[in-house]
């Protein structure tokens, strides 16, 4: 059977047309694959991870100083025992801490002056026993009676000021209360993250980045309510973390 040249020409044209379409589709597919391969993946968010771990220590040092009155509004710390292995610090109304030295004076302000002094190890860890601290409210002026020494109290201690990343201690002082799983706790909020502390101890905060950080300590009951007391909510405090010391 003879095939007309016209039909052959038409059939060839159809084959050529479909082959061009297929080649174009393959080219588009290859270009898409190449674009997917070279597309960059950018990670913009970093996860901040840190944890709190208890520091094991033994500290039985009694407070090495007594307080003596010098005038109506001035008192002094007098050293009554010598022990070069321990340091002592004090604060008034849970304000800035100062290291105690022999015959060191402190001046009272009008109203309540709640003086807390306690012994510490050389690394800053506070000694936590009944013989290691001194607490007294000195009232200047009218008898305000706003501070009850027998109530449950939390005093903020560490961290403060500037610290190195490998030595960020969390420490506080408790009076007339104990912490446990089913009772009172200390709620620590660090950079917005909450931790519930069920044991009075010194803790190490690991994994904090360099820069400014915030911390808040609160003494709470078993239901999470703040226990009344002038210092049981430390408020938000700031401290600066530096890179590891060399």
mmCIF file of C-alpha atoms in Angstrom:
data_model
loop_
_atom_site.group_PDB
_atom_site.id
_atom_site.type_symbol
_atom_site.label_atom_id
_atom_site.label_comp_id
_atom_site.label_asym_id
_atom_site.label_seq_id
_atom_site.Cartn_x
_atom_site.Cartn_y
_atom_site.Cartn_z
ATOM 1 C CA UNK A 1 0.000 0.000 0.000
ATOM 2 C CA UNK A 2 1.340 3.367 -0.990
ATOM 3 C CA UNK A 3 1.335 6.192 1.603
ATOM 4 C CA UNK A 4 0.782 9.592 0.252
ATOM 5 C CA UNK A 5 3.747 11.984 0.695
ATOM 6 C CA UNK A 6 1.290 14.433 2.166
ATOM 7 C CA UNK A 7 0.416 12.038 5.026
ATOM 8 C CA UNK A 8 4.090 11.326 5.684
ATOM 9 C CA UNK A 9 4.816 15.005 5.941
ATOM 10 C CA UNK A 10 1.855 15.523 8.292
ATOM 11 C CA UNK A 11 2.877 12.576 10.522
ATOM 12 C CA UNK A 12 6.450 13.843 10.751
ATOM 13 C CA UNK A 13 5.205 17.267 11.775
ATOM 14 C CA UNK A 14 3.081 15.789 14.581
ATOM 15 C CA UNK A 15 6.026 13.779 15.953
ATOM 16 C CA UNK A 16 8.252 16.847 15.869
ATOM 17 C CA UNK A 17 5.609 18.909 17.712
ATOM 18 C CA UNK A 18 5.215 16.409 20.584
ATOM 19 C CA UNK A 19 8.954 15.902 20.886
ATOM 20 C CA UNK A 20 9.407 19.662 21.350
ATOM 21 C CA UNK A 21 6.741 19.736 24.093
ATOM 22 C CA UNK A 22 8.366 16.807 25.914
ATOM 23 C CA UNK A 23 11.806 18.452 25.733
ATOM 24 C CA UNK A 24 10.407 21.706 27.124
ATOM 25 C CA UNK A 25 8.723 19.871 30.028
ATOM 26 C CA UNK A 26 11.950 18.032 30.854
ATOM 27 C CA UNK A 27 13.880 21.300 30.804
ATOM 28 C CA UNK A 28 11.375 22.956 33.170
ATOM 29 C CA UNK A 29 11.555 19.979 35.539
ATOM 30 C CA UNK A 30 15.350 20.093 35.593
ATOM 31 C CA UNK A 31 15.331 23.833 36.316
ATOM 32 C CA UNK A 32 12.920 23.283 39.228
ATOM 33 C CA UNK A 33 15.106 20.524 40.656
ATOM 34 C CA UNK A 34 18.192 22.728 40.366
ATOM 35 C CA UNK A 35 16.414 25.582 42.185
ATOM 36 C CA UNK A 36 15.387 23.254 45.040
ATOM 37 C CA UNK A 37 18.923 21.971 45.433
ATOM 38 C CA UNK A 38 20.587 25.359 45.709
ATOM 39 C CA UNK A 39 17.927 27.052 47.921
ATOM 40 C CA UNK A 40 19.625 28.184 51.187
ATOM 41 C CA UNK A 41 18.312 27.123 54.606
ATOM 42 C CA UNK A 42 18.773 29.889 57.226
ATOM 43 C CA UNK A 43 18.442 29.195 60.964
ATOM 44 C CA UNK A 44 17.435 32.421 62.669
ATOM 45 C CA UNK A 45 16.397 31.232 66.151
ATOM 46 C CA UNK A 46 18.665 29.807 68.845
ATOM 47 C CA UNK A 47 17.337 27.904 71.874
ATOM 48 C CA UNK A 48 18.502 29.148 75.267
ATOM 49 C CA UNK A 49 18.990 26.206 77.582
ATOM 50 C CA UNK A 50 20.130 26.370 81.181
ATOM 51 C CA UNK A 51 19.591 24.301 84.283
ATOM 52 C CA UNK A 52 19.925 24.531 88.053
ATOM 53 C CA UNK A 53 21.874 21.940 90.030
ATOM 54 C CA UNK A 54 22.515 21.678 93.760
ATOM 55 C CA UNK A 55 26.012 22.259 95.093
ATOM 56 C CA UNK A 56 27.130 19.788 97.741
ATOM 57 C CA UNK A 57 29.064 21.409 100.561
ATOM 58 C CA UNK A 58 29.659 21.335 104.295
ATOM 59 C CA UNK A 59 29.690 24.576 106.261
ATOM 60 C CA UNK A 60 29.365 24.650 110.026
ATOM 61 C CA UNK A 61 31.138 27.904 110.799
ATOM 62 C CA UNK A 62 29.524 30.102 113.461
ATOM 63 C CA UNK A 63 29.243 33.811 112.794
ATOM 64 C CA UNK A 64 32.610 35.351 113.609
ATOM 65 C CA UNK A 65 31.294 38.755 114.696
ATOM 66 C CA UNK A 66 29.110 40.358 117.332
ATOM 67 C CA UNK A 67 27.286 43.686 117.131
ATOM 68 C CA UNK A 68 27.996 46.486 119.593
ATOM 69 C CA UNK A 69 26.271 49.828 119.951
ATOM 70 C CA UNK A 70 28.398 52.921 119.391
ATOM 71 C CA UNK A 71 25.722 55.619 119.396
ATOM 72 C CA UNK A 72 21.987 55.966 118.929
ATOM 73 C CA UNK A 73 22.181 55.390 115.192
ATOM 74 C CA UNK A 74 25.566 53.688 114.792
ATOM 75 C CA UNK A 75 26.634 50.123 115.550
ATOM 76 C CA UNK A 76 29.844 48.203 114.851
ATOM 77 C CA UNK A 77 30.762 44.604 114.094
ATOM 78 C CA UNK A 78 33.447 43.244 116.414
ATOM 79 C CA UNK A 79 35.305 40.060 115.585
ATOM 80 C CA UNK A 80 34.999 37.497 118.357
ATOM 81 C CA UNK A 81 36.555 34.506 116.609
ATOM 82 C CA UNK A 82 39.331 34.164 114.072
ATOM 83 C CA UNK A 83 38.901 31.837 111.134
ATOM 84 C CA UNK A 84 40.572 32.658 107.836
ATOM 85 C CA UNK A 85 38.618 29.928 106.022
ATOM 86 C CA UNK A 86 35.326 31.809 106.197
ATOM 87 C CA UNK A 87 33.962 35.224 105.311
ATOM 88 C CA UNK A 88 30.998 37.130 106.715
ATOM 89 C CA UNK A 89 28.531 39.404 104.942
ATOM 90 C CA UNK A 90 25.654 41.567 106.059
ATOM 91 C CA UNK A 91 22.791 43.542 104.569
ATOM 92 C CA UNK A 92 20.254 46.043 105.868
ATOM 93 C CA UNK A 93 16.649 45.551 104.741
ATOM 94 C CA UNK A 94 17.872 42.956 102.216
ATOM 95 C CA UNK A 95 19.773 45.635 100.310
ATOM 96 C CA UNK A 96 23.334 45.540 99.027
ATOM 97 C CA UNK A 97 25.663 43.077 100.743
ATOM 98 C CA UNK A 98 28.922 44.153 102.336
ATOM 99 C CA UNK A 99 31.747 41.998 103.639
ATOM 100 C CA UNK A 100 32.237 42.415 107.375
ATOM 101 C CA UNK A 101 35.585 43.457 108.807
ATOM 102 C CA UNK A 102 36.634 44.046 112.399
ATOM 103 C CA UNK A 103 35.180 47.236 113.896
ATOM 104 C CA UNK A 104 33.138 47.845 110.757
ATOM 105 C CA UNK A 105 30.332 50.353 111.463
ATOM 106 C CA UNK A 106 26.851 50.552 110.015
ATOM 107 C CA UNK A 107 24.497 53.508 110.248
ATOM 108 C CA UNK A 108 20.786 53.210 110.961
ATOM 109 C CA UNK A 109 18.142 55.050 108.967
ATOM 110 C CA UNK A 110 14.754 56.216 110.243
ATOM 111 C CA UNK A 111 12.351 53.326 110.713
ATOM 112 C CA UNK A 112 13.119 49.611 110.524
ATOM 113 C CA UNK A 113 16.688 48.463 109.939
ATOM 114 C CA UNK A 114 16.617 44.686 109.516
ATOM 115 C CA UNK A 115 20.225 43.548 109.800
ATOM 116 C CA UNK A 116 21.095 40.059 108.555
ATOM 117 C CA UNK A 117 24.685 38.805 108.840
ATOM 118 C CA UNK A 118 25.917 35.319 107.955
ATOM 119 C CA UNK A 119 29.070 33.295 107.352
ATOM 120 C CA UNK A 120 30.203 32.125 103.909
ATOM 121 C CA UNK A 121 32.737 29.805 102.379
ATOM 122 C CA UNK A 122 35.489 31.426 100.276
ATOM 123 C CA UNK A 123 33.532 30.574 97.099
ATOM 124 C CA UNK A 124 30.559 32.592 98.343
ATOM 125 C CA UNK A 125 28.320 29.714 99.453
ATOM 126 C CA UNK A 126 26.433 30.729 102.591
ATOM 127 C CA UNK A 127 26.539 28.610 105.750
ATOM 128 C CA UNK A 128 23.032 27.423 106.543
ATOM 129 C CA UNK A 129 22.688 26.582 110.220
ATOM 130 C CA UNK A 130 21.365 28.271 113.335
ATOM 131 C CA UNK A 131 24.810 29.359 114.549
ATOM 132 C CA UNK A 132 25.958 30.918 111.272
ATOM 133 C CA UNK A 133 23.750 33.986 111.162
ATOM 134 C CA UNK A 134 22.634 37.057 113.088
ATOM 135 C CA UNK A 135 19.248 38.753 112.610
ATOM 136 C CA UNK A 136 17.929 41.813 114.395
ATOM 137 C CA UNK A 137 15.651 44.708 113.583
ATOM 138 C CA UNK A 138 17.009 48.030 114.830
ATOM 139 C CA UNK A 139 14.287 50.668 115.007
ATOM 140 C CA UNK A 140 15.259 54.304 114.809
ATOM 141 C CA UNK A 141 12.517 56.718 115.716
ATOM 142 C CA UNK A 142 9.004 55.635 116.563
ATOM 143 C CA UNK A 143 8.329 52.005 117.401
ATOM 144 C CA UNK A 144 7.002 50.961 114.020
ATOM 145 C CA UNK A 145 6.931 47.237 114.740
ATOM 146 C CA UNK A 146 6.682 46.334 111.063
ATOM 147 C CA UNK A 147 9.085 43.401 111.150
ATOM 148 C CA UNK A 148 8.444 40.184 113.062
ATOM 149 C CA UNK A 149 11.670 38.218 113.514
ATOM 150 C CA UNK A 150 9.704 35.027 114.228
ATOM 151 C CA UNK A 151 7.787 35.000 110.950
ATOM 152 C CA UNK A 152 8.830 33.063 107.844
ATOM 153 C CA UNK A 153 11.398 35.059 105.914
ATOM 154 C CA UNK A 154 13.330 34.831 102.662
ATOM 155 C CA UNK A 155 16.397 36.992 102.048
ATOM 156 C CA UNK A 156 17.890 37.277 98.564
ATOM 157 C CA UNK A 157 21.644 36.690 98.285
ATOM 158 C CA UNK A 158 23.008 35.501 94.914
ATOM 159 C CA UNK A 159 23.530 36.071 92.020
ATOM 160 C CA UNK A 160 24.419 39.739 92.110
ATOM 161 C CA UNK A 161 26.453 42.266 90.143
ATOM 162 C CA UNK A 162 28.817 40.609 87.641
ATOM 163 C CA UNK A 163 29.683 36.902 87.552
ATOM 164 C CA UNK A 164 31.578 34.512 85.288
ATOM 165 C CA UNK A 165 29.586 31.993 83.280
ATOM 166 C CA UNK A 166 31.089 28.975 85.046
ATOM 167 C CA UNK A 167 30.335 30.296 88.530
ATOM 168 C CA UNK A 168 26.762 31.611 88.600
ATOM 169 C CA UNK A 169 25.492 30.743 92.076
ATOM 170 C CA UNK A 170 21.884 30.935 93.221
ATOM 171 C CA UNK A 171 21.722 31.396 96.983
ATOM 172 C CA UNK A 172 19.334 32.803 99.557
ATOM 173 C CA UNK A 173 18.746 32.805 103.284
ATOM 174 C CA UNK A 174 15.701 31.300 105.007
ATOM 175 C CA UNK A 175 14.473 31.893 108.539
ATOM 176 C CA UNK A 176 11.704 30.150 110.507
ATOM 177 C CA UNK A 177 10.683 27.893 107.649
ATOM 178 C CA UNK A 178 11.647 24.727 105.788
ATOM 179 C CA UNK A 179 11.167 23.766 102.161
ATOM 180 C CA UNK A 180 9.743 20.474 100.924
ATOM 181 C CA UNK A 181 7.717 18.933 98.122
ATOM 182 C CA UNK A 182 4.361 19.267 99.869
ATOM 183 C CA UNK A 183 4.999 22.501 101.768
ATOM 184 C CA UNK A 184 6.713 25.822 101.289
ATOM 185 C CA UNK A 185 8.945 26.369 98.270
ATOM 186 C CA UNK A 186 11.040 29.070 96.692
ATOM 187 C CA UNK A 187 9.909 30.044 93.219
ATOM 188 C CA UNK A 188 12.874 31.185 91.153
ATOM 189 C CA UNK A 189 12.138 32.986 87.895
ATOM 190 C CA UNK A 190 15.218 33.324 85.690
ATOM 191 C CA UNK A 191 14.816 35.144 82.384
ATOM 192 C CA UNK A 192 11.096 34.355 82.524
ATOM 193 C CA UNK A 193 11.549 30.626 83.222
ATOM 194 C CA UNK A 194 10.200 29.342 86.539
ATOM 195 C CA UNK A 195 11.809 26.781 88.838
ATOM 196 C CA UNK A 196 10.387 25.470 92.108
ATOM 197 C CA UNK A 197 13.049 24.915 94.768
ATOM 198 C CA UNK A 198 12.124 22.363 97.430
ATOM 199 C CA UNK A 199 15.362 22.315 99.412
ATOM 200 C CA UNK A 200 17.318 25.087 101.093
ATOM 201 C CA UNK A 201 20.701 24.806 99.425
ATOM 202 C CA UNK A 202 23.071 26.661 97.139
ATOM 203 C CA UNK A 203 22.593 26.013 93.425
ATOM 204 C CA UNK A 204 24.676 26.455 90.297
ATOM 205 C CA UNK A 205 22.983 27.998 87.248
ATOM 206 C CA UNK A 206 24.544 26.435 84.164
ATOM 207 C CA UNK A 207 24.225 27.406 80.524
ATOM 208 C CA UNK A 208 23.515 31.120 80.794
ATOM 209 C CA UNK A 209 24.701 33.175 77.851
ATOM 210 C CA UNK A 210 26.834 36.274 78.202
ATOM 211 C CA UNK A 211 24.955 39.461 78.925
ATOM 212 C CA UNK A 212 22.290 40.817 81.267
ATOM 213 C CA UNK A 213 19.906 38.408 82.981
ATOM 214 C CA UNK A 214 16.994 38.753 85.384
ATOM 215 C CA UNK A 215 16.075 36.741 88.468
ATOM 216 C CA UNK A 216 13.295 36.852 91.032
ATOM 217 C CA UNK A 217 12.901 34.761 94.190
ATOM 218 C CA UNK A 218 9.591 34.290 96.023
ATOM 219 C CA UNK A 219 8.763 32.321 99.164
ATOM 220 C CA UNK A 220 5.456 30.555 98.454
ATOM 221 C CA UNK A 221 3.174 28.130 100.284
ATOM 222 C CA UNK A 222 1.990 24.692 99.136
ATOM 223 C CA UNK A 223 -0.675 26.295 96.915
ATOM 224 C CA UNK A 224 1.727 28.673 95.219
ATOM 225 C CA UNK A 225 0.661 31.773 97.137
ATOM 226 C CA UNK A 226 3.232 34.324 98.257
ATOM 227 C CA UNK A 227 3.868 34.100 102.004
ATOM 228 C CA UNK A 228 3.489 37.551 103.620
ATOM 229 C CA UNK A 229 6.778 39.173 104.557
ATOM 230 C CA UNK A 230 8.713 42.316 103.614
ATOM 231 C CA UNK A 231 11.448 40.427 101.732
ATOM 232 C CA UNK A 232 9.653 37.235 100.631
ATOM 233 C CA UNK A 233 9.412 38.627 97.105
ATOM 234 C CA UNK A 234 12.828 39.839 95.995
ATOM 235 C CA UNK A 235 11.407 41.653 93.006
ATOM 236 C CA UNK A 236 13.193 41.398 89.670
ATOM 237 C CA UNK A 237 16.943 41.758 90.030
ATOM 238 C CA UNK A 238 19.550 41.964 87.291
ATOM 239 C CA UNK A 239 23.025 40.511 86.997
ATOM 240 C CA UNK A 240 25.623 40.344 84.234
ATOM 241 C CA UNK A 241 27.250 37.137 83.014
ATOM 242 C CA UNK A 242 30.740 37.353 81.521
ATOM 243 C CA UNK A 243 32.462 34.739 79.389
ATOM 244 C CA UNK A 244 34.458 32.064 81.157
ATOM 245 C CA UNK A 245 37.502 33.275 83.008
ATOM 246 C CA UNK A 246 40.866 32.211 81.584
#
